[in-house]
CSV table of C-alpha atoms in Angstrom, one decimal:
chain,number,residue,atom,x,y,z
A,1,UNK,CA,-9.0,-82.2,12.8
A,2,UNK,CA,-10.2,-82.6,9.1
A,3,UNK,CA,-13.6,-81.7,10.5
A,4,UNK,CA,-12.5,-78.5,12.2
A,5,UNK,CA,-10.8,-77.5,9.0
A,6,UNK,CA,-13.8,-78.1,6.8
A,7,UNK,CA,-15.8,-76.0,9.1
A,8,UNK,CA,-13.5,-73.2,9.2
A,9,UNK,CA,-13.6,-73.4,5.2
A,10,UNK,CA,-17.1,-73.4,5.3
A,11,UNK,CA,-17.4,-70.3,7.4
A,12,UNK,CA,-14.7,-68.5,5.5
A,13,UNK,CA,-16.7,-68.8,2.3
A,14,UNK,CA,-20.2,-68.0,3.9
A,15,UNK,CA,-18.5,-64.7,4.8
A,16,UNK,CA,-17.2,-64.3,1.4
A,17,UNK,CA,-20.6,-64.7,0.0
A,18,UNK,CA,-22.3,-62.3,2.4
A,19,UNK,CA,-19.5,-59.8,1.5
A,20,UNK,CA,-20.2,-60.3,-2.1
A,21,UNK,CA,-24.0,-60.0,-1.7
A,22,UNK,CA,-23.4,-56.6,0.3
A,23,UNK,CA,-21.1,-55.3,-2.4
A,24,UNK,CA,-23.8,-56.3,-5.3
A,25,UNK,CA,-26.5,-54.7,-3.4
A,26,UNK,CA,-24.4,-51.3,-2.8
A,27,UNK,CA,-23.4,-51.5,-6.6
A,28,UNK,CA,-27.2,-52.0,-7.6
A,29,UNK,CA,-28.4,-48.9,-5.1
A,30,UNK,CA,-25.6,-46.4,-6.4
A,31,UNK,CA,-27.3,-46.0,-10.0
A,32,UNK,CA,-30.6,-45.6,-8.2
A,33,UNK,CA,-29.3,-42.5,-6.0
A,34,UNK,CA,-28.1,-40.9,-9.4
A,35,UNK,CA,-30.5,-42.0,-11.9
A,36,UNK,CA,-30.4,-40.2,-15.4
A,37,UNK,CA,-32.8,-40.0,-18.1
A,38,UNK,CA,-33.5,-38.5,-21.6
A,39,UNK,CA,-36.9,-37.6,-22.5
A,40,UNK,CA,-38.5,-35.9,-25.7
A,41,UNK,CA,-41.7,-33.4,-25.4
A,42,UNK,CA,-43.6,-31.8,-28.1
A,43,UNK,CA,-44.3,-28.1,-28.0
A,44,UNK,CA,-47.8,-27.0,-26.9
A,45,UNK,CA,-50.2,-25.5,-29.4
A,46,UNK,CA,-50.0,-21.8,-29.8
A,47,UNK,CA,-52.4,-19.6,-27.7
A,48,UNK,CA,-54.0,-16.4,-28.5
A,49,UNK,CA,-51.3,-14.2,-27.8
A,50,UNK,CA,-48.3,-16.3,-29.2
A,51,UNK,CA,-46.7,-15.3,-32.1
A,52,UNK,CA,-44.3,-17.4,-34.8
A,53,UNK,CA,-42.9,-17.1,-38.3
A,54,UNK,CA,-44.3,-19.5,-40.9
A,55,UNK,CA,-41.9,-19.4,-43.7
A,56,UNK,CA,-38.3,-19.4,-43.1
A,57,UNK,CA,-36.1,-16.8,-45.2
A,58,UNK,CA,-32.2,-16.0,-45.3
A,59,UNK,CA,-31.2,-12.4,-44.3
A,60,UNK,CA,-29.1,-10.5,-47.0
A,61,UNK,CA,-27.9,-7.9,-44.6
A,62,UNK,CA,-24.6,-8.3,-42.5
A,63,UNK,CA,-25.7,-9.5,-38.9
A,64,UNK,CA,-25.0,-7.1,-36.0
A,65,UNK,CA,-23.7,-9.6,-33.8
A,66,UNK,CA,-21.4,-12.4,-35.1
A,67,UNK,CA,-19.9,-13.6,-31.8
A,68,UNK,CA,-19.3,-17.5,-31.8
A,69,UNK,CA,-19.4,-17.9,-28.1
A,70,UNK,CA,-21.9,-19.8,-26.3
A,71,UNK,CA,-23.3,-18.3,-23.3
A,72,UNK,CA,-25.9,-19.6,-20.7
A,73,UNK,CA,-27.8,-17.8,-18.0
A,74,UNK,CA,-29.8,-19.3,-15.1
A,75,UNK,CA,-31.5,-17.0,-12.9
A,76,UNK,CA,-33.5,-17.5,-9.6
A,77,UNK,CA,-36.7,-15.5,-9.5
A,78,UNK,CA,-39.3,-15.0,-6.8
A,79,UNK,CA,-42.3,-17.1,-6.8
A,80,UNK,CA,-44.6,-14.1,-7.0
A,81,UNK,CA,-43.1,-13.3,-10.3
A,82,UNK,CA,-45.5,-12.7,-13.2
A,83,UNK,CA,-44.6,-14.1,-16.7
A,84,UNK,CA,-45.6,-11.3,-18.9
A,85,UNK,CA,-46.1,-11.7,-22.7
A,86,UNK,CA,-44.0,-9.1,-24.9
A,87,UNK,CA,-46.2,-6.3,-26.3
A,88,UNK,CA,-46.6,-6.7,-29.9
A,89,UNK,CA,-48.0,-3.4,-30.5
A,90,UNK,CA,-48.5,0.1,-28.8
A,91,UNK,CA,-50.2,3.2,-29.3
A,92,UNK,CA,-48.5,6.7,-30.2
A,93,UNK,CA,-50.4,10.1,-29.8
A,94,UNK,CA,-49.7,13.3,-31.6
A,95,UNK,CA,-51.0,16.8,-31.2
A,96,UNK,CA,-48.9,18.2,-33.8
A,97,UNK,CA,-47.7,17.9,-37.6
A,98,UNK,CA,-44.8,18.4,-39.8
A,99,UNK,CA,-44.2,19.6,-43.2
A,100,UNK,CA,-40.9,19.6,-45.3
A,101,UNK,CA,-40.2,22.6,-47.4
A,102,UNK,CA,-37.7,24.5,-49.4
A,103,UNK,CA,-35.9,27.7,-48.9
A,104,UNK,CA,-37.8,29.0,-52.0
A,105,UNK,CA,-41.3,28.1,-50.4
A,106,UNK,CA,-40.5,29.7,-47.0
A,107,UNK,CA,-39.4,33.0,-49.2
A,108,UNK,CA,-42.6,33.0,-50.7
A,109,UNK,CA,-44.7,31.6,-47.8
A,110,UNK,CA,-45.9,28.5,-46.9
A,111,UNK,CA,-49.8,27.7,-45.5
A,112,UNK,CA,-50.2,26.6,-42.3
A,113,UNK,CA,-53.5,25.3,-40.3
A,114,UNK,CA,-53.6,26.3,-36.7
A,115,UNK,CA,-56.5,24.8,-34.6
A,116,UNK,CA,-55.9,26.8,-31.3
A,117,UNK,CA,-54.2,29.7,-29.7
A,118,UNK,CA,-50.9,29.7,-28.1
A,119,UNK,CA,-49.4,27.0,-30.6
A,120,UNK,CA,-45.5,26.8,-31.3
A,121,UNK,CA,-44.1,26.8,-34.6
A,122,UNK,CA,-40.6,25.5,-34.8
A,123,UNK,CA,-38.3,25.8,-38.4
A,124,UNK,CA,-35.3,23.2,-38.5
A,125,UNK,CA,-32.8,23.3,-41.0
A,126,UNK,CA,-32.3,19.8,-42.9
A,127,UNK,CA,-29.5,18.4,-44.8
A,128,UNK,CA,-29.7,18.1,-48.6
A,129,UNK,CA,-27.9,15.7,-50.6
A,130,UNK,CA,-29.4,16.4,-54.0
A,131,UNK,CA,-26.1,17.9,-55.3
A,132,UNK,CA,-24.1,14.7,-54.6
A,133,UNK,CA,-22.6,16.2,-51.5
A,134,UNK,CA,-24.1,16.8,-47.8
A,135,UNK,CA,-25.1,20.4,-47.6
A,136,UNK,CA,-26.6,21.7,-44.3
A,137,UNK,CA,-29.3,24.2,-44.7
A,138,UNK,CA,-28.5,27.6,-42.7
A,139,UNK,CA,-30.4,28.7,-39.5
A,140,UNK,CA,-33.0,31.0,-39.7
A,141,UNK,CA,-33.0,34.1,-37.5
A,142,UNK,CA,-36.4,34.4,-35.9
A,143,UNK,CA,-37.0,38.0,-36.2
A,144,UNK,CA,-37.2,37.4,-40.0
A,145,UNK,CA,-40.2,35.1,-39.6
A,146,UNK,CA,-43.5,36.4,-40.6
A,147,UNK,CA,-46.9,35.2,-39.7
A,148,UNK,CA,-50.2,36.5,-41.4
A,149,UNK,CA,-53.7,35.2,-41.3
A,150,UNK,CA,-55.2,34.3,-44.6
A,151,UNK,CA,-57.9,36.7,-43.9
A,152,UNK,CA,-55.9,39.6,-43.3
A,153,UNK,CA,-54.7,42.3,-45.6
A,154,UNK,CA,-51.1,41.3,-46.4
A,155,UNK,CA,-50.6,44.9,-47.3
A,156,UNK,CA,-51.9,46.8,-44.5
A,157,UNK,CA,-49.5,48.4,-42.2
A,158,UNK,CA,-51.8,47.7,-39.2
A,159,UNK,CA,-51.8,43.9,-39.7
A,160,UNK,CA,-51.8,42.4,-36.2
A,161,UNK,CA,-48.9,40.4,-34.9
A,162,UNK,CA,-49.9,37.0,-34.1
A,163,UNK,CA,-46.4,36.2,-32.7
A,164,UNK,CA,-45.9,36.3,-28.9
A,165,UNK,CA,-42.3,35.4,-28.5
A,166,UNK,CA,-39.3,34.1,-30.5
A,167,UNK,CA,-36.4,31.8,-29.8
A,168,UNK,CA,-33.3,31.7,-31.8
A,169,UNK,CA,-31.0,28.4,-32.3
A,170,UNK,CA,-28.9,29.4,-29.1
A,171,UNK,CA,-31.8,29.6,-26.8
A,172,UNK,CA,-33.2,26.3,-28.0
A,173,UNK,CA,-29.7,24.9,-27.7
A,174,UNK,CA,-29.7,25.8,-24.0
A,175,UNK,CA,-32.9,23.8,-23.7
A,176,UNK,CA,-31.5,20.7,-25.4
A,177,UNK,CA,-32.6,21.3,-29.0
A,178,UNK,CA,-29.2,21.4,-30.8
A,179,UNK,CA,-30.6,21.2,-34.5
A,180,UNK,CA,-30.1,25.0,-35.3
A,181,UNK,CA,-33.9,25.5,-35.1
A,182,UNK,CA,-35.8,28.7,-34.4
A,183,UNK,CA,-39.2,28.7,-32.9
A,184,UNK,CA,-42.2,31.4,-32.3
A,185,UNK,CA,-44.9,31.0,-29.7
A,186,UNK,CA,-48.1,32.2,-31.0
A,187,UNK,CA,-50.3,34.9,-29.2
A,188,UNK,CA,-53.9,34.2,-27.6
A,189,UNK,CA,-55.0,36.2,-30.7
A,190,UNK,CA,-53.9,33.7,-33.0
A,191,UNK,CA,-57.1,32.0,-33.4
A,192,UNK,CA,-57.9,28.7,-35.2
A,193,UNK,CA,-57.6,29.4,-38.9
A,194,UNK,CA,-55.3,29.3,-42.1
A,195,UNK,CA,-52.3,31.1,-42.0
A,196,UNK,CA,-49.2,32.1,-44.0
A,197,UNK,CA,-45.7,31.6,-42.8
A,198,UNK,CA,-43.0,33.6,-44.6
A,199,UNK,CA,-39.2,34.2,-44.0
A,200,UNK,CA,-38.0,37.6,-45.2
A,201,UNK,CA,-34.3,36.7,-45.3
A,202,UNK,CA,-33.0,35.3,-48.6
A,203,UNK,CA,-32.4,31.4,-48.5
A,204,UNK,CA,-31.0,29.0,-50.8
A,205,UNK,CA,-33.8,28.1,-53.0
A,206,UNK,CA,-32.9,24.4,-52.8
A,207,UNK,CA,-32.5,24.6,-49.0
A,208,UNK,CA,-34.4,21.8,-47.1
A,209,UNK,CA,-36.3,22.6,-43.8
A,210,UNK,CA,-38.7,21.1,-41.6
A,211,UNK,CA,-41.6,23.0,-40.1
A,212,UNK,CA,-43.1,21.7,-36.9
A,213,UNK,CA,-46.6,22.9,-35.7
A,214,UNK,CA,-47.1,21.7,-32.0
A,215,UNK,CA,-50.6,22.4,-30.4
A,216,UNK,CA,-50.0,21.5,-26.7
A,217,UNK,CA,-52.9,19.9,-24.7
A,218,UNK,CA,-55.1,20.2,-28.0
A,219,UNK,CA,-58.4,18.2,-27.9
A,220,UNK,CA,-57.7,16.9,-31.1
A,221,UNK,CA,-55.0,14.1,-30.8
A,222,UNK,CA,-54.2,11.6,-33.5
A,223,UNK,CA,-53.5,8.1,-32.0
A,224,UNK,CA,-51.9,5.2,-34.0
A,225,UNK,CA,-51.8,1.8,-32.9
A,226,UNK,CA,-49.5,-0.6,-34.8
A,227,UNK,CA,-47.1,-3.5,-34.4
A,228,UNK,CA,-43.7,-3.2,-33.1
A,229,UNK,CA,-42.1,-5.8,-35.3
A,230,UNK,CA,-42.9,-6.5,-39.0
A,231,UNK,CA,-41.6,-9.6,-40.9
A,232,UNK,CA,-40.0,-9.0,-44.5
A,233,UNK,CA,-42.8,-11.7,-45.7
A,234,UNK,CA,-45.7,-9.0,-44.9
A,235,UNK,CA,-46.9,-6.9,-47.9
A,236,UNK,CA,-48.6,-4.1,-45.7
A,237,UNK,CA,-48.4,-2.6,-42.5
A,238,UNK,CA,-51.9,-3.0,-40.4
A,239,UNK,CA,-52.8,-0.3,-38.2
A,240,UNK,CA,-55.6,1.7,-36.3
A,241,UNK,CA,-56.0,5.3,-36.5
A,242,UNK,CA,-58.3,7.5,-34.2
A,243,UNK,CA,-58.9,11.5,-33.7
A,244,UNK,CA,-60.1,12.2,-30.3
A,245,UNK,CA,-63.3,14.4,-30.1
A,246,UNK,CA,-64.1,13.6,-33.8
A,247,UNK,CA,-66.2,11.3,-35.9
A,248,UNK,CA,-65.4,12.4,-39.3
A,249,UNK,CA,-63.9,9.8,-41.7
A,250,UNK,CA,-60.2,10.0,-41.9
A,251,UNK,CA,-58.3,10.1,-44.9
A,252,UNK,CA,-54.7,9.5,-44.0
A,253,UNK,CA,-51.7,9.6,-46.1
A,254,UNK,CA,-48.6,7.5,-45.2
A,255,UNK,CA,-44.7,7.3,-45.9
A,256,UNK,CA,-42.2,4.9,-44.8
A,257,UNK,CA,-38.8,6.3,-43.3
A,258,UNK,CA,-36.0,3.8,-43.3
A,259,UNK,CA,-32.9,3.9,-40.9
A,260,UNK,CA,-30.8,5.6,-43.4
A,261,UNK,CA,-33.3,8.7,-43.8
A,262,UNK,CA,-34.9,7.8,-47.3
A,263,UNK,CA,-38.6,8.2,-47.6
A,264,UNK,CA,-41.0,5.8,-49.6
A,265,UNK,CA,-44.6,6.8,-49.9
A,266,UNK,CA,-47.4,4.3,-49.0
A,267,UNK,CA,-50.6,3.5,-50.6
A,268,UNK,CA,-53.2,3.1,-47.7
A,269,UNK,CA,-56.3,1.0,-48.1
A,270,UNK,CA,-59.1,-0.4,-45.8
A,271,UNK,CA,-59.6,-4.2,-45.7
A,272,UNK,CA,-62.7,-5.2,-43.7
A,273,UNK,CA,-62.5,-2.2,-41.6
A,274,UNK,CA,-58.7,-2.5,-40.9
A,275,UNK,CA,-56.5,0.2,-42.1
A,276,UNK,CA,-53.2,-1.1,-44.1
A,277,UNK,CA,-50.3,0.7,-45.6
A,278,UNK,CA,-49.2,-1.2,-48.6
A,279,UNK,CA,-45.3,-1.7,-48.5
A,280,UNK,CA,-43.7,-0.9,-52.0
A,281,UNK,CA,-42.1,-3.9,-53.8
A,282,UNK,CA,-38.9,-2.2,-54.4
A,283,UNK,CA,-36.6,-1.2,-51.3
A,284,UNK,CA,-39.2,-2.4,-48.9
A,285,UNK,CA,-36.8,-3.5,-46.5
A,286,UNK,CA,-33.7,-1.4,-44.6
A,287,UNK,CA,-30.6,-1.9,-46.1
A,288,UNK,CA,-28.9,-2.9,-42.8
A,289,UNK,CA,-30.0,-4.3,-39.2
A,290,UNK,CA,-28.8,-1.5,-37.2
A,291,UNK,CA,-31.6,1.1,-37.1
A,292,UNK,CA,-35.4,1.1,-37.1
A,293,UNK,CA,-38.0,1.8,-39.7
A,294,UNK,CA,-40.6,4.5,-39.1
A,295,UNK,CA,-44.2,4.8,-40.6
A,296,UNK,CA,-45.5,8.5,-40.6
A,297,UNK,CA,-49.2,9.1,-40.9
A,298,UNK,CA,-50.9,12.5,-41.8
A,299,UNK,CA,-54.2,13.5,-41.5
A,300,UNK,CA,-56.2,16.7,-42.6
A,301,UNK,CA,-59.6,17.0,-41.6
A,302,UNK,CA,-62.5,19.4,-40.4
A,303,UNK,CA,-63.7,19.1,-36.8
A,304,UNK,CA,-66.5,21.3,-35.2
A,305,UNK,CA,-65.8,23.9,-38.2
A,306,UNK,CA,-62.1,23.8,-37.3
A,307,UNK,CA,-59.3,22.6,-39.8
A,308,UNK,CA,-57.2,20.3,-38.0
A,309,UNK,CA,-54.0,18.9,-39.3
A,310,UNK,CA,-52.2,16.1,-37.7
A,311,UNK,CA,-49.0,13.9,-38.1
A,312,UNK,CA,-48.0,10.9,-36.0
A,313,UNK,CA,-44.9,8.7,-36.4
A,314,UNK,CA,-44.1,5.5,-34.9
A,315,UNK,CA,-40.7,3.4,-35.0
A,316,UNK,CA,-40.9,-0.4,-35.6
A,317,UNK,CA,-38.3,-3.2,-36.2
A,318,UNK,CA,-38.3,-4.7,-39.9
A,319,UNK,CA,-37.0,-8.3,-39.7
A,320,UNK,CA,-36.1,-11.3,-41.8
A,321,UNK,CA,-38.1,-14.6,-40.5
A,322,UNK,CA,-34.8,-16.4,-40.3
A,323,UNK,CA,-35.6,-19.4,-38.0
A,324,UNK,CA,-38.3,-21.1,-35.9
A,325,UNK,CA,-38.2,-23.7,-33.2
A,326,UNK,CA,-39.0,-27.2,-34.2
A,327,UNK,CA,-41.7,-29.0,-32.4
A,328,UNK,CA,-39.7,-31.7,-30.6
A,329,UNK,CA,-37.6,-30.6,-27.5
A,330,UNK,CA,-35.3,-33.1,-25.7
A,331,UNK,CA,-34.7,-33.1,-21.9
A,332,UNK,CA,-32.2,-34.3,-19.6
A,333,UNK,CA,-33.3,-35.5,-16.1
A,334,UNK,CA,-31.3,-36.1,-12.9
A,335,UNK,CA,-33.2,-38.0,-9.9
A,336,UNK,CA,-36.7,-37.0,-11.3
A,337,UNK,CA,-35.7,-33.3,-11.9
A,338,UNK,CA,-35.1,-31.7,-15.3
A,339,UNK,CA,-31.4,-30.5,-15.8
A,340,UNK,CA,-31.4,-29.2,-19.3
A,341,UNK,CA,-33.4,-28.6,-22.4
A,342,UNK,CA,-32.1,-28.8,-26.0
A,343,UNK,CA,-34.1,-26.9,-28.7
A,344,UNK,CA,-33.4,-27.4,-32.4
A,345,UNK,CA,-34.2,-24.6,-34.9
A,346,UNK,CA,-35.2,-24.7,-38.4
A,347,UNK,CA,-33.3,-22.4,-40.4
A,348,UNK,CA,-31.3,-21.8,-43.9
A,349,UNK,CA,-28.6,-19.6,-43.0
A,350,UNK,CA,-26.0,-19.4,-40.2
A,351,UNK,CA,-26.4,-16.8,-37.5
A,352,UNK,CA,-26.3,-16.0,-33.7
A,353,UNK,CA,-29.6,-17.0,-32.0
A,354,UNK,CA,-30.9,-17.0,-28.1
A,355,UNK,CA,-33.4,-18.9,-26.5
A,356,UNK,CA,-35.2,-18.3,-23.3
A,357,UNK,CA,-38.0,-19.4,-21.2
A,358,UNK,CA,-39.2,-19.6,-17.6
A,359,UNK,CA,-39.5,-22.8,-15.5
A,360,UNK,CA,-42.3,-23.4,-13.5
A,361,UNK,CA,-43.3,-26.0,-10.7
A,362,UNK,CA,-46.5,-26.7,-9.0
A,363,UNK,CA,-47.3,-25.5,-5.4
A,364,UNK,CA,-49.4,-27.3,-2.8
A,365,UNK,CA,-52.4,-25.6,-4.1
A,366,UNK,CA,-51.6,-26.9,-7.6
A,367,UNK,CA,-50.7,-23.6,-9.1
A,368,UNK,CA,-48.0,-23.1,-11.4
A,369,UNK,CA,-45.1,-20.7,-9.8
A,370,UNK,CA,-41.9,-19.7,-11.2
A,371,UNK,CA,-38.8,-21.1,-10.3
A,372,UNK,CA,-36.0,-19.8,-12.7
A,373,UNK,CA,-35.3,-18.2,-15.9
A,374,UNK,CA,-32.9,-19.8,-18.4
A,375,UNK,CA,-31.4,-18.4,-21.3
A,376,UNK,CA,-28.8,-19.3,-24.1
A,377,UNK,CA,-27.4,-18.0,-26.9
A,378,UNK,CA,-25.0,-19.4,-29.5
A,379,UNK,CA,-23.9,-19.4,-33.2
A,380,UNK,CA,-25.8,-21.8,-35.3
A,381,UNK,CA,-25.6,-23.1,-38.7
A,382,UNK,CA,-28.1,-25.3,-41.1
A,383,UNK,CA,-25.8,-28.4,-40.0
A,384,UNK,CA,-25.8,-27.5,-36.2
A,385,UNK,CA,-29.1,-26.0,-35.1
A,386,UNK,CA,-29.3,-27.3,-31.5
A,387,UNK,CA,-29.2,-24.7,-28.4
A,388,UNK,CA,-29.2,-26.1,-24.9
A,389,UNK,CA,-30.8,-24.2,-22.0
A,390,UNK,CA,-29.5,-25.2,-18.7
A,391,UNK,CA,-31.3,-25.6,-15.5
A,392,UNK,CA,-30.4,-25.7,-11.9
A,393,UNK,CA,-31.5,-28.8,-10.1
A,394,UNK,CA,-30.6,-27.4,-6.7
A,395,UNK,CA,-33.0,-24.3,-7.3
A,396,UNK,CA,-35.7,-26.7,-8.5
A,397,UNK,CA,-35.2,-29.1,-5.5
A,398,UNK,CA,-34.9,-26.0,-2.9
A,399,UNK,CA,-38.2,-24.4,-4.3
A,400,UNK,CA,-40.1,-27.0,-2.8
A,401,UNK,CA,-42.3,-26.9,-6.1
A,402,UNK,CA,-43.2,-30.4,-7.9
A,403,UNK,CA,-43.9,-31.6,-11.1
A,404,UNK,CA,-45.4,-31.3,-13.7
A,405,UNK,CA,-42.9,-28.7,-14.5
A,406,UNK,CA,-43.4,-26.1,-17.3
A,407,UNK,CA,-41.4,-24.0,-19.6
A,408,UNK,CA,-43.2,-20.8,-20.1
A,409,UNK,CA,-42.6,-17.9,-22.1
A,410,UNK,CA,-40.5,-19.6,-24.5
A,411,UNK,CA,-38.7,-16.8,-26.7
A,412,UNK,CA,-36.7,-17.2,-29.9
A,413,UNK,CA,-34.6,-14.2,-30.9
A,414,UNK,CA,-32.2,-13.6,-33.8
A,415,UNK,CA,-29.3,-11.5,-32.5
A,416,UNK,CA,-27.9,-10.8,-35.9
A,417,UNK,CA,-31.0,-8.6,-36.5
A,418,UNK,CA,-31.7,-7.9,-32.9
A,419,UNK,CA,-35.2,-9.1,-33.7
A,420,UNK,CA,-37.6,-11.4,-31.5
A,421,UNK,CA,-38.8,-14.3,-34.0
A,422,UNK,CA,-41.4,-16.1,-31.8
A,423,UNK,CA,-43.0,-16.2,-28.2
A,424,UNK,CA,-45.2,-19.0,-26.9
A,425,UNK,CA,-46.7,-18.3,-23.5
A,426,UNK,CA,-46.9,-22.0,-22.5
A,427,UNK,CA,-44.1,-23.8,-24.3
A,428,UNK,CA,-44.2,-27.4,-22.9
A,429,UNK,CA,-45.2,-29.4,-19.9
A,430,UNK,CA,-42.3,-31.5,-18.4
A,431,UNK,CA,-43.7,-34.7,-16.9
């Protein structure tokens, strides 16, 4: 009996040991099935078309966006999607010019240069604040506009009319021009040359007007190429200027128009063949973040014996370099797949910032293919500079793409200024 009892006890203990071993193996396997890791990566070296701020500065204007809410977006993108770098500059063409004049100048007559027949001249009244109050100049009746060629005898009763047709403010308003402007279309007899435009009705001497000469389809077009954004740390605006069908050396004049409508004259120089418009030390930046600045360039030259005048205008964003991405990025992984990326910023003043990028994986041919776009925006302070980009592990797994994963098109924006601060075509490789 004792032997049977002893045998039963041994069997019971063996069963308990097996059960404990099974439980131990299950407990050891569960962490393997849900393995988490935290890794750190370093940003790649900048490439040719990448850009970033160098010295950090503090914005002085009130931010546009002051939301404290943190938002995250993860968007699935097709595998054939092309990740394109943002355009840092673009070109504007002009076949026209503008000149600002007073009522007194229009009454006495202003000089205009026409390089082809059938051009259009438009006179627009402008607001005047020189008296301390806002005064809008009155519209001009087109029948009171006279146009004479400099070579004509102004006292001759047989002076030929160079005006084919006229349009009053009401007619132009139906076409979408609601600025009380008047216009005249020149006839085919209005050949290239110098003219004098005069208004016979009595105008306020201090009234302000803008005269626009549009020479549609002219072979002489002025092309301006310059940056879309300009940091406050830059002392000049680099630009390229070209007049088609002309090899004459250009001598442009420049001005800077702020979002509030104020103008500043700019000195233009050439440095190693590169045109630059020098920014003034005083009031170089806009007084708020809401609008765009505008550079205006004017050229007056001779082409094939013809006098040609052109004005070209291009808007751009002026911003303060308020932050930059620190080189070390932390990543959390689940089962060998990245689930989030945490970016820290170098910054001096609190503000709302966004970080975005594209996650790519490698296909069977070893080529990088996009999986998703991730973007996050949050209010950050100098004591709390981290922003986390979420990733969708299910999207990554279902894509069929493998490591090494890459973060491409890494972009930092200051939403308080609505300005792009940096861009990296290849941000980092996640091994």
